[in-house]
Amino acid sequence: MSDTPDLEPSSAAANEAHRPIRSYVIRAGRYTDAQKIAIDVHWDNFVVPFEPRLFSVDELFANANPLTVEIGFGMGDSLLEMAIANPERNFLGIEVHKPGVGKLLHGLAENGCTNVKVFCHDAKDILAHCLAPASIDTLLIFFPDPWHKKRHNKRRLVQTDFITGLLPLLTANGRIHLATDWEPYAEHMVEAMEAVQGISNANGATNFWAEPDRPGTKFERRGIRLGHGVWDLLYTKNA
Ligand SMILES: C[S@@+](CC[C@H](N)C(=O)[O-])C[C@H]1O[C@@H](n2cnc3c(N)ncnc32)[C@H](O)[C@@H]1O
């Protein structure tokens, strides 16, 4: 045993302290043939390579239509459905799970969608670097990874600091729509969101949104099969 006090953190602990907290793990998903082909053929049409610089809505879409951003679209079924139903809007999907991106690309190509772009990269970097102030009309985070264990709760995407940091990117009266099937995360979301200055709960403080206007998602259907409930929250930025 050393007789000197242990003042320096171990290098492992020091590395840990500098590592960013990730809200995801990259899963080694299998690709279907359709996903592989879509990635080979359509990647460049829809996927924007991450660079730490501003991308204007006009540069991404060649128009100035209102922008919806979905973080963590998973297999992309909700994003595809919304994009088809709302051709007058632009959609930016952000997802790190490449097979899910492949699935979405397949659907976008099959349906001739021209109003969707994708970043296959950490949403925290995209929001920190790539989008201009007042450029997002609607931000969607549907069924983010619940990070059940107490010691993992800090990895949950919805946190007061994260939402506060992205607020300048929302237009005046811009919307943030959240959904989860995990009750403790729903409670955490309410607490985190109600602590953000400059937004209001559209259904009254601390209230959930009983009849949300969104498509179903794959993760939601899995939760329902497991007997989970579903909780939606809608916040609007104060003008
Ligand atoms: C539990 S899944 C839900 C997927 C989909 N929204 C649904 O409801 O079916 C959460 C997704 O968020 C993605 N994700 C988590 N953190 C992310 C981040 N920081 N940037 C991009 N994607 C992220 C994960 O890769 C995962 O696919």
PDB file of N, CA and C in Angstrom, residues 44 46-65 67-69 90-94 117-136 169:
ATOM      1  N   ASP A  44     -26.032   8.773 -50.683  1.00  0.00           N
ATOM      2  CA  ASP A  44     -25.619  10.142 -51.028  1.00  0.00           C
ATOM      3  C   ASP A  44     -26.798  11.065 -51.327  1.00  0.00           C
ATOM      4  N   PHE A  46     -29.596  11.194 -49.618  1.00  0.00           N
ATOM      5  CA  PHE A  46     -30.319  11.608 -48.408  1.00  0.00           C
ATOM      6  C   PHE A  46     -29.422  11.915 -47.210  1.00  0.00           C
ATOM      7  N   VAL A  47     -28.258  11.276 -47.139  1.00  0.00           N
ATOM      8  CA  VAL A  47     -27.453  11.400 -45.912  1.00  0.00           C
ATOM      9  C   VAL A  47     -26.423  12.514 -46.076  1.00  0.00           C
ATOM     10  N   VAL A  48     -26.411  13.405 -45.094  1.00  0.00           N
ATOM     11  CA  VAL A  48     -25.499  14.543 -45.100  1.00  0.00           C
ATOM     12  C   VAL A  48     -24.310  14.178 -44.207  1.00  0.00           C
ATOM     13  N   PRO A  49     -23.092  14.192 -44.758  1.00  0.00           N
ATOM     14  CA  PRO A  49     -21.944  13.869 -43.900  1.00  0.00           C
ATOM     15  C   PRO A  49     -21.778  14.936 -42.821  1.00  0.00           C
ATOM     16  N   PHE A  50     -21.532  14.484 -41.586  1.00  0.00           N
ATOM     17  CA  PHE A  50     -21.352  15.448 -40.502  1.00  0.00           C
ATOM     18  C   PHE A  50     -20.087  16.266 -40.712  1.00  0.00           C
ATOM     19  N   GLU A  51     -20.227  17.567 -40.590  1.00  0.00           N
ATOM     20  CA  GLU A  51     -19.081  18.478 -40.499  1.00  0.00           C
ATOM     21  C   GLU A  51     -19.465  19.481 -39.424  1.00  0.00           C
ATOM     22  N   PRO A  52     -18.528  19.923 -38.613  1.00  0.00           N
ATOM     23  CA  PRO A  52     -18.867  20.890 -37.565  1.00  0.00           C
ATOM     24  C   PRO A  52     -19.019  22.299 -38.123  1.00  0.00           C
ATOM     25  N   ARG A  53     -20.083  22.501 -38.923  1.00  0.00           N
ATOM     26  CA  ARG A  53     -20.366  23.826 -39.505  1.00  0.00           C
ATOM     27  C   ARG A  53     -21.864  23.977 -39.683  1.00  0.00           C
ATOM     28  N   LEU A  54     -22.307  25.202 -39.961  1.00  0.00           N
ATOM     29  CA  LEU A  54     -23.740  25.449 -40.154  1.00  0.00           C
ATOM     30  C   LEU A  54     -24.205  24.956 -41.520  1.00  0.00           C
ATOM     31  N   PHE A  55     -25.356  24.292 -41.535  1.00  0.00           N
ATOM     32  CA  PHE A  55     -26.030  23.916 -42.784  1.00  0.00           C
ATOM     33  C   PHE A  55     -27.356  24.665 -42.765  1.00  0.00           C
ATOM     34  N   SER A  56     -27.587  25.550 -43.724  1.00  0.00           N
ATOM     35  CA  SER A  56     -28.873  26.262 -43.717  1.00  0.00           C
ATOM     36  C   SER A  56     -29.953  25.318 -44.245  1.00  0.00           C
ATOM     37  N   VAL A  57     -31.207  25.618 -43.876  1.00  0.00           N
ATOM     38  CA  VAL A  57     -32.331  24.808 -44.369  1.00  0.00           C
ATOM     39  C   VAL A  57     -32.347  24.861 -45.892  1.00  0.00           C
ATOM     40  N   ASP A  58     -32.031  26.027 -46.439  1.00  0.00           N
ATOM     41  CA  ASP A  58     -32.024  26.185 -47.890  1.00  0.00           C
ATOM     42  C   ASP A  58     -30.937  25.295 -48.540  1.00  0.00           C
ATOM     43  N   GLU A  59     -29.776  25.215 -47.902  1.00  0.00           N
ATOM     44  CA  GLU A  59     -28.695  24.366 -48.441  1.00  0.00           C
ATOM     45  C   GLU A  59     -29.104  22.885 -48.402  1.00  0.00           C
ATOM     46  N   LEU A  60     -29.782  22.501 -47.334  1.00  0.00           N
ATOM     47  CA  LEU A  60     -30.155  21.089 -47.194  1.00  0.00           C
ATOM     48  C   LEU A  60     -31.304  20.712 -48.120  1.00  0.00           C
ATOM     49  N   PHE A  61     -32.282  21.625 -48.272  1.00  0.00           N
ATOM     50  CA  PHE A  61     -33.537  21.243 -48.945  1.00  0.00           C
ATOM     51  C   PHE A  61     -33.848  22.075 -50.193  1.00  0.00           C
ATOM     52  N   ALA A  62     -33.057  23.120 -50.449  1.00  0.00           N
ATOM     53  CA  ALA A  62     -33.320  24.022 -51.575  1.00  0.00           C
ATOM     54  C   ALA A  62     -34.706  24.648 -51.489  1.00  0.00           C
ATOM     55  N   ASN A  63     -35.194  24.856 -50.282  1.00  0.00           N
ATOM     56  CA  ASN A  63     -36.420  25.634 -50.062  1.00  0.00           C
ATOM     57  C   ASN A  63     -36.389  26.129 -48.620  1.00  0.00           C
ATOM     58  N   ALA A  64     -37.385  26.907 -48.232  1.00  0.00           N
ATOM     59  CA  ALA A  64     -37.393  27.457 -46.868  1.00  0.00           C
ATOM     60  C   ALA A  64     -38.605  26.947 -46.090  1.00  0.00           C
ATOM     61  N   ASN A  65     -39.090  25.761 -46.434  1.00  0.00           N
ATOM     62  CA  ASN A  65     -40.255  25.201 -45.733  1.00  0.00           C
ATOM     63  C   ASN A  65     -39.916  24.933 -44.265  1.00  0.00           C
ATOM     64  N   LEU A  67     -39.145  23.273 -40.746  1.00  0.00           N
ATOM     65  CA  LEU A  67     -38.305  22.095 -40.509  1.00  0.00           C
ATOM     66  C   LEU A  67     -38.735  21.341 -39.247  1.00  0.00           C
ATOM     67  N   THR A  68     -38.958  20.043 -39.424  1.00  0.00           N
ATOM     68  CA  THR A  68     -39.135  19.125 -38.290  1.00  0.00           C
ATOM     69  C   THR A  68     -37.861  18.305 -38.158  1.00  0.00           C
ATOM     70  N   VAL A  69     -37.339  18.206 -36.936  1.00  0.00           N
ATOM     71  CA  VAL A  69     -36.151  17.380 -36.667  1.00  0.00           C
ATOM     72  C   VAL A  69     -36.572  16.232 -35.767  1.00  0.00           C
ATOM     73  N   ASN A  90     -40.147  20.206 -44.366  1.00  0.00           N
ATOM     74  CA  ASN A  90     -38.865  19.507 -44.442  1.00  0.00           C
ATOM     75  C   ASN A  90     -38.678  18.668 -43.178  1.00  0.00           C
ATOM     76  N   PHE A  91     -37.999  17.538 -43.329  1.00  0.00           N
ATOM     77  CA  PHE A  91     -37.729  16.657 -42.189  1.00  0.00           C
ATOM     78  C   PHE A  91     -36.241  16.320 -42.151  1.00  0.00           C
ATOM     79  N   LEU A  92     -35.661  16.499 -40.982  1.00  0.00           N
ATOM     80  CA  LEU A  92     -34.274  16.104 -40.780  1.00  0.00           C
ATOM     81  C   LEU A  92     -34.258  15.011 -39.723  1.00  0.00           C
ATOM     82  N   GLY A  93     -33.805  13.821 -40.116  1.00  0.00           N
ATOM     83  CA  GLY A  93     -33.715  12.703 -39.177  1.00  0.00           C
ATOM     84  C   GLY A  93     -32.283  12.536 -38.705  1.00  0.00           C
ATOM     85  N   ILE A  94     -32.131  12.279 -37.417  1.00  0.00           N
ATOM     86  CA  ILE A  94     -30.784  12.081 -36.859  1.00  0.00           C
ATOM     87  C   ILE A  94     -30.776  10.742 -36.134  1.00  0.00           C
ATOM     88  N   LYS A 117     -33.839  14.754 -45.125  1.00  0.00           N
ATOM     89  CA  LYS A 117     -32.379  14.565 -45.071  1.00  0.00           C
ATOM     90  C   LYS A 117     -32.047  13.883 -43.751  1.00  0.00           C
ATOM     91  N   VAL A 118     -30.890  13.246 -43.725  1.00  0.00           N
ATOM     92  CA  VAL A 118     -30.513  12.429 -42.570  1.00  0.00           C
ATOM     93  C   VAL A 118     -29.069  12.732 -42.182  1.00  0.00           C
ATOM     94  N   PHE A 119     -28.826  12.832 -40.885  1.00  0.00           N
ATOM     95  CA  PHE A 119     -27.465  12.759 -40.362  1.00  0.00           C
ATOM     96  C   PHE A 119     -27.334  11.427 -39.635  1.00  0.00           C
ATOM     97  N   CYS A 120     -26.333  10.628 -39.978  1.00  0.00           N
ATOM     98  CA  CYS A 120     -26.059   9.383 -39.256  1.00  0.00           C
ATOM     99  C   CYS A 120     -24.910   9.687 -38.291  1.00  0.00           C
ATOM    100  N   HIS A 121     -25.259  10.360 -37.200  1.00  0.00           N
ATOM    101  CA  HIS A 121     -24.236  10.904 -36.301  1.00  0.00           C
ATOM    102  C   HIS A 121     -24.912  11.282 -34.991  1.00  0.00           C
ATOM    103  N   ASP A 122     -24.137  11.497 -33.948  1.00  0.00           N
ATOM    104  CA  ASP A 122     -24.674  11.891 -32.639  1.00  0.00           C
ATOM    105  C   ASP A 122     -25.434  13.221 -32.742  1.00  0.00           C
ATOM    106  N   ALA A 123     -26.698  13.185 -32.334  1.00  0.00           N
ATOM    107  CA  ALA A 123     -27.544  14.385 -32.416  1.00  0.00           C
ATOM    108  C   ALA A 123     -26.971  15.550 -31.605  1.00  0.00           C
ATOM    109  N   LYS A 124     -26.237  15.230 -30.553  1.00  0.00           N
ATOM    110  CA  LYS A 124     -25.690  16.336 -29.736  1.00  0.00           C
ATOM    111  C   LYS A 124     -24.711  17.171 -30.564  1.00  0.00           C
ATOM    112  N   ASP A 125     -23.913  16.506 -31.419  1.00  0.00           N
ATOM    113  CA  ASP A 125     -22.984  17.241 -32.291  1.00  0.00           C
ATOM    114  C   ASP A 125     -23.746  18.029 -33.355  1.00  0.00           C
ATOM    115  N   ILE A 126     -24.788  17.419 -33.897  1.00  0.00           N
ATOM    116  CA  ILE A 126     -25.543  18.102 -34.961  1.00  0.00           C
ATOM    117  C   ILE A 126     -26.164  19.380 -34.399  1.00  0.00           C
ATOM    118  N   LEU A 127     -26.771  19.271 -33.226  1.00  0.00           N
ATOM    119  CA  LEU A 127     -27.443  20.446 -32.656  1.00  0.00           C
ATOM    120  C   LEU A 127     -26.423  21.484 -32.202  1.00  0.00           C
ATOM    121  N   ALA A 128     -25.245  21.027 -31.794  1.00  0.00           N
ATOM    122  CA  ALA A 128     -24.229  21.972 -31.319  1.00  0.00           C
ATOM    123  C   ALA A 128     -23.600  22.757 -32.474  1.00  0.00           C
ATOM    124  N   HIS A 129     -23.535  22.143 -33.670  1.00  0.00           N
ATOM    125  CA  HIS A 129     -22.740  22.765 -34.740  1.00  0.00           C
ATOM    126  C   HIS A 129     -23.501  23.095 -36.024  1.00  0.00           C
ATOM    127  N   CYS A 130     -24.519  22.302 -36.377  1.00  0.00           N
ATOM    128  CA  CYS A 130     -24.965  22.297 -37.775  1.00  0.00           C
ATOM    129  C   CYS A 130     -26.219  23.111 -38.074  1.00  0.00           C
ATOM    130  N   LEU A 131     -27.008  23.453 -37.063  1.00  0.00           N
ATOM    131  CA  LEU A 131     -28.288  24.100 -37.354  1.00  0.00           C
ATOM    132  C   LEU A 131     -28.299  25.533 -36.842  1.00  0.00           C
ATOM    133  N   ALA A 132     -28.904  26.403 -37.647  1.00  0.00           N
ATOM    134  CA  ALA A 132     -28.878  27.840 -37.343  1.00  0.00           C
ATOM    135  C   ALA A 132     -29.915  28.191 -36.277  1.00  0.00           C
ATOM    136  N   PRO A 133     -29.694  29.310 -35.560  1.00  0.00           N
ATOM    137  CA  PRO A 133     -30.712  29.779 -34.625  1.00  0.00           C
ATOM    138  C   PRO A 133     -32.050  29.947 -35.343  1.00  0.00           C
ATOM    139  N   ALA A 134     -33.123  29.627 -34.650  1.00  0.00           N
ATOM    140  CA  ALA A 134     -34.495  29.787 -35.153  1.00  0.00           C
ATOM    141  C   ALA A 134     -34.753  29.008 -36.441  1.00  0.00           C
ATOM    142  N   SER A 135     -34.108  27.845 -36.594  1.00  0.00           N
ATOM    143  CA  SER A 135     -34.314  27.073 -37.828  1.00  0.00           C
ATOM    144  C   SER A 135     -35.247  25.865 -37.641  1.00  0.00           C
ATOM    145  N   ILE A 136     -35.486  25.437 -36.400  1.00  0.00           N
ATOM    146  CA  ILE A 136     -36.300  24.234 -36.172  1.00  0.00           C
ATOM    147  C   ILE A 136     -37.708  24.631 -35.740  1.00  0.00           C
ATOM    148  N   LEU A 169     -32.238  27.206 -31.167  1.00  0.00           N
ATOM    149  CA  LEU A 169     -32.429  26.670 -32.527  1.00  0.00           C
ATOM    150  C   LEU A 169     -33.899  26.624 -32.919  1.00  0.00           C
TER     151      LEU A 169
END
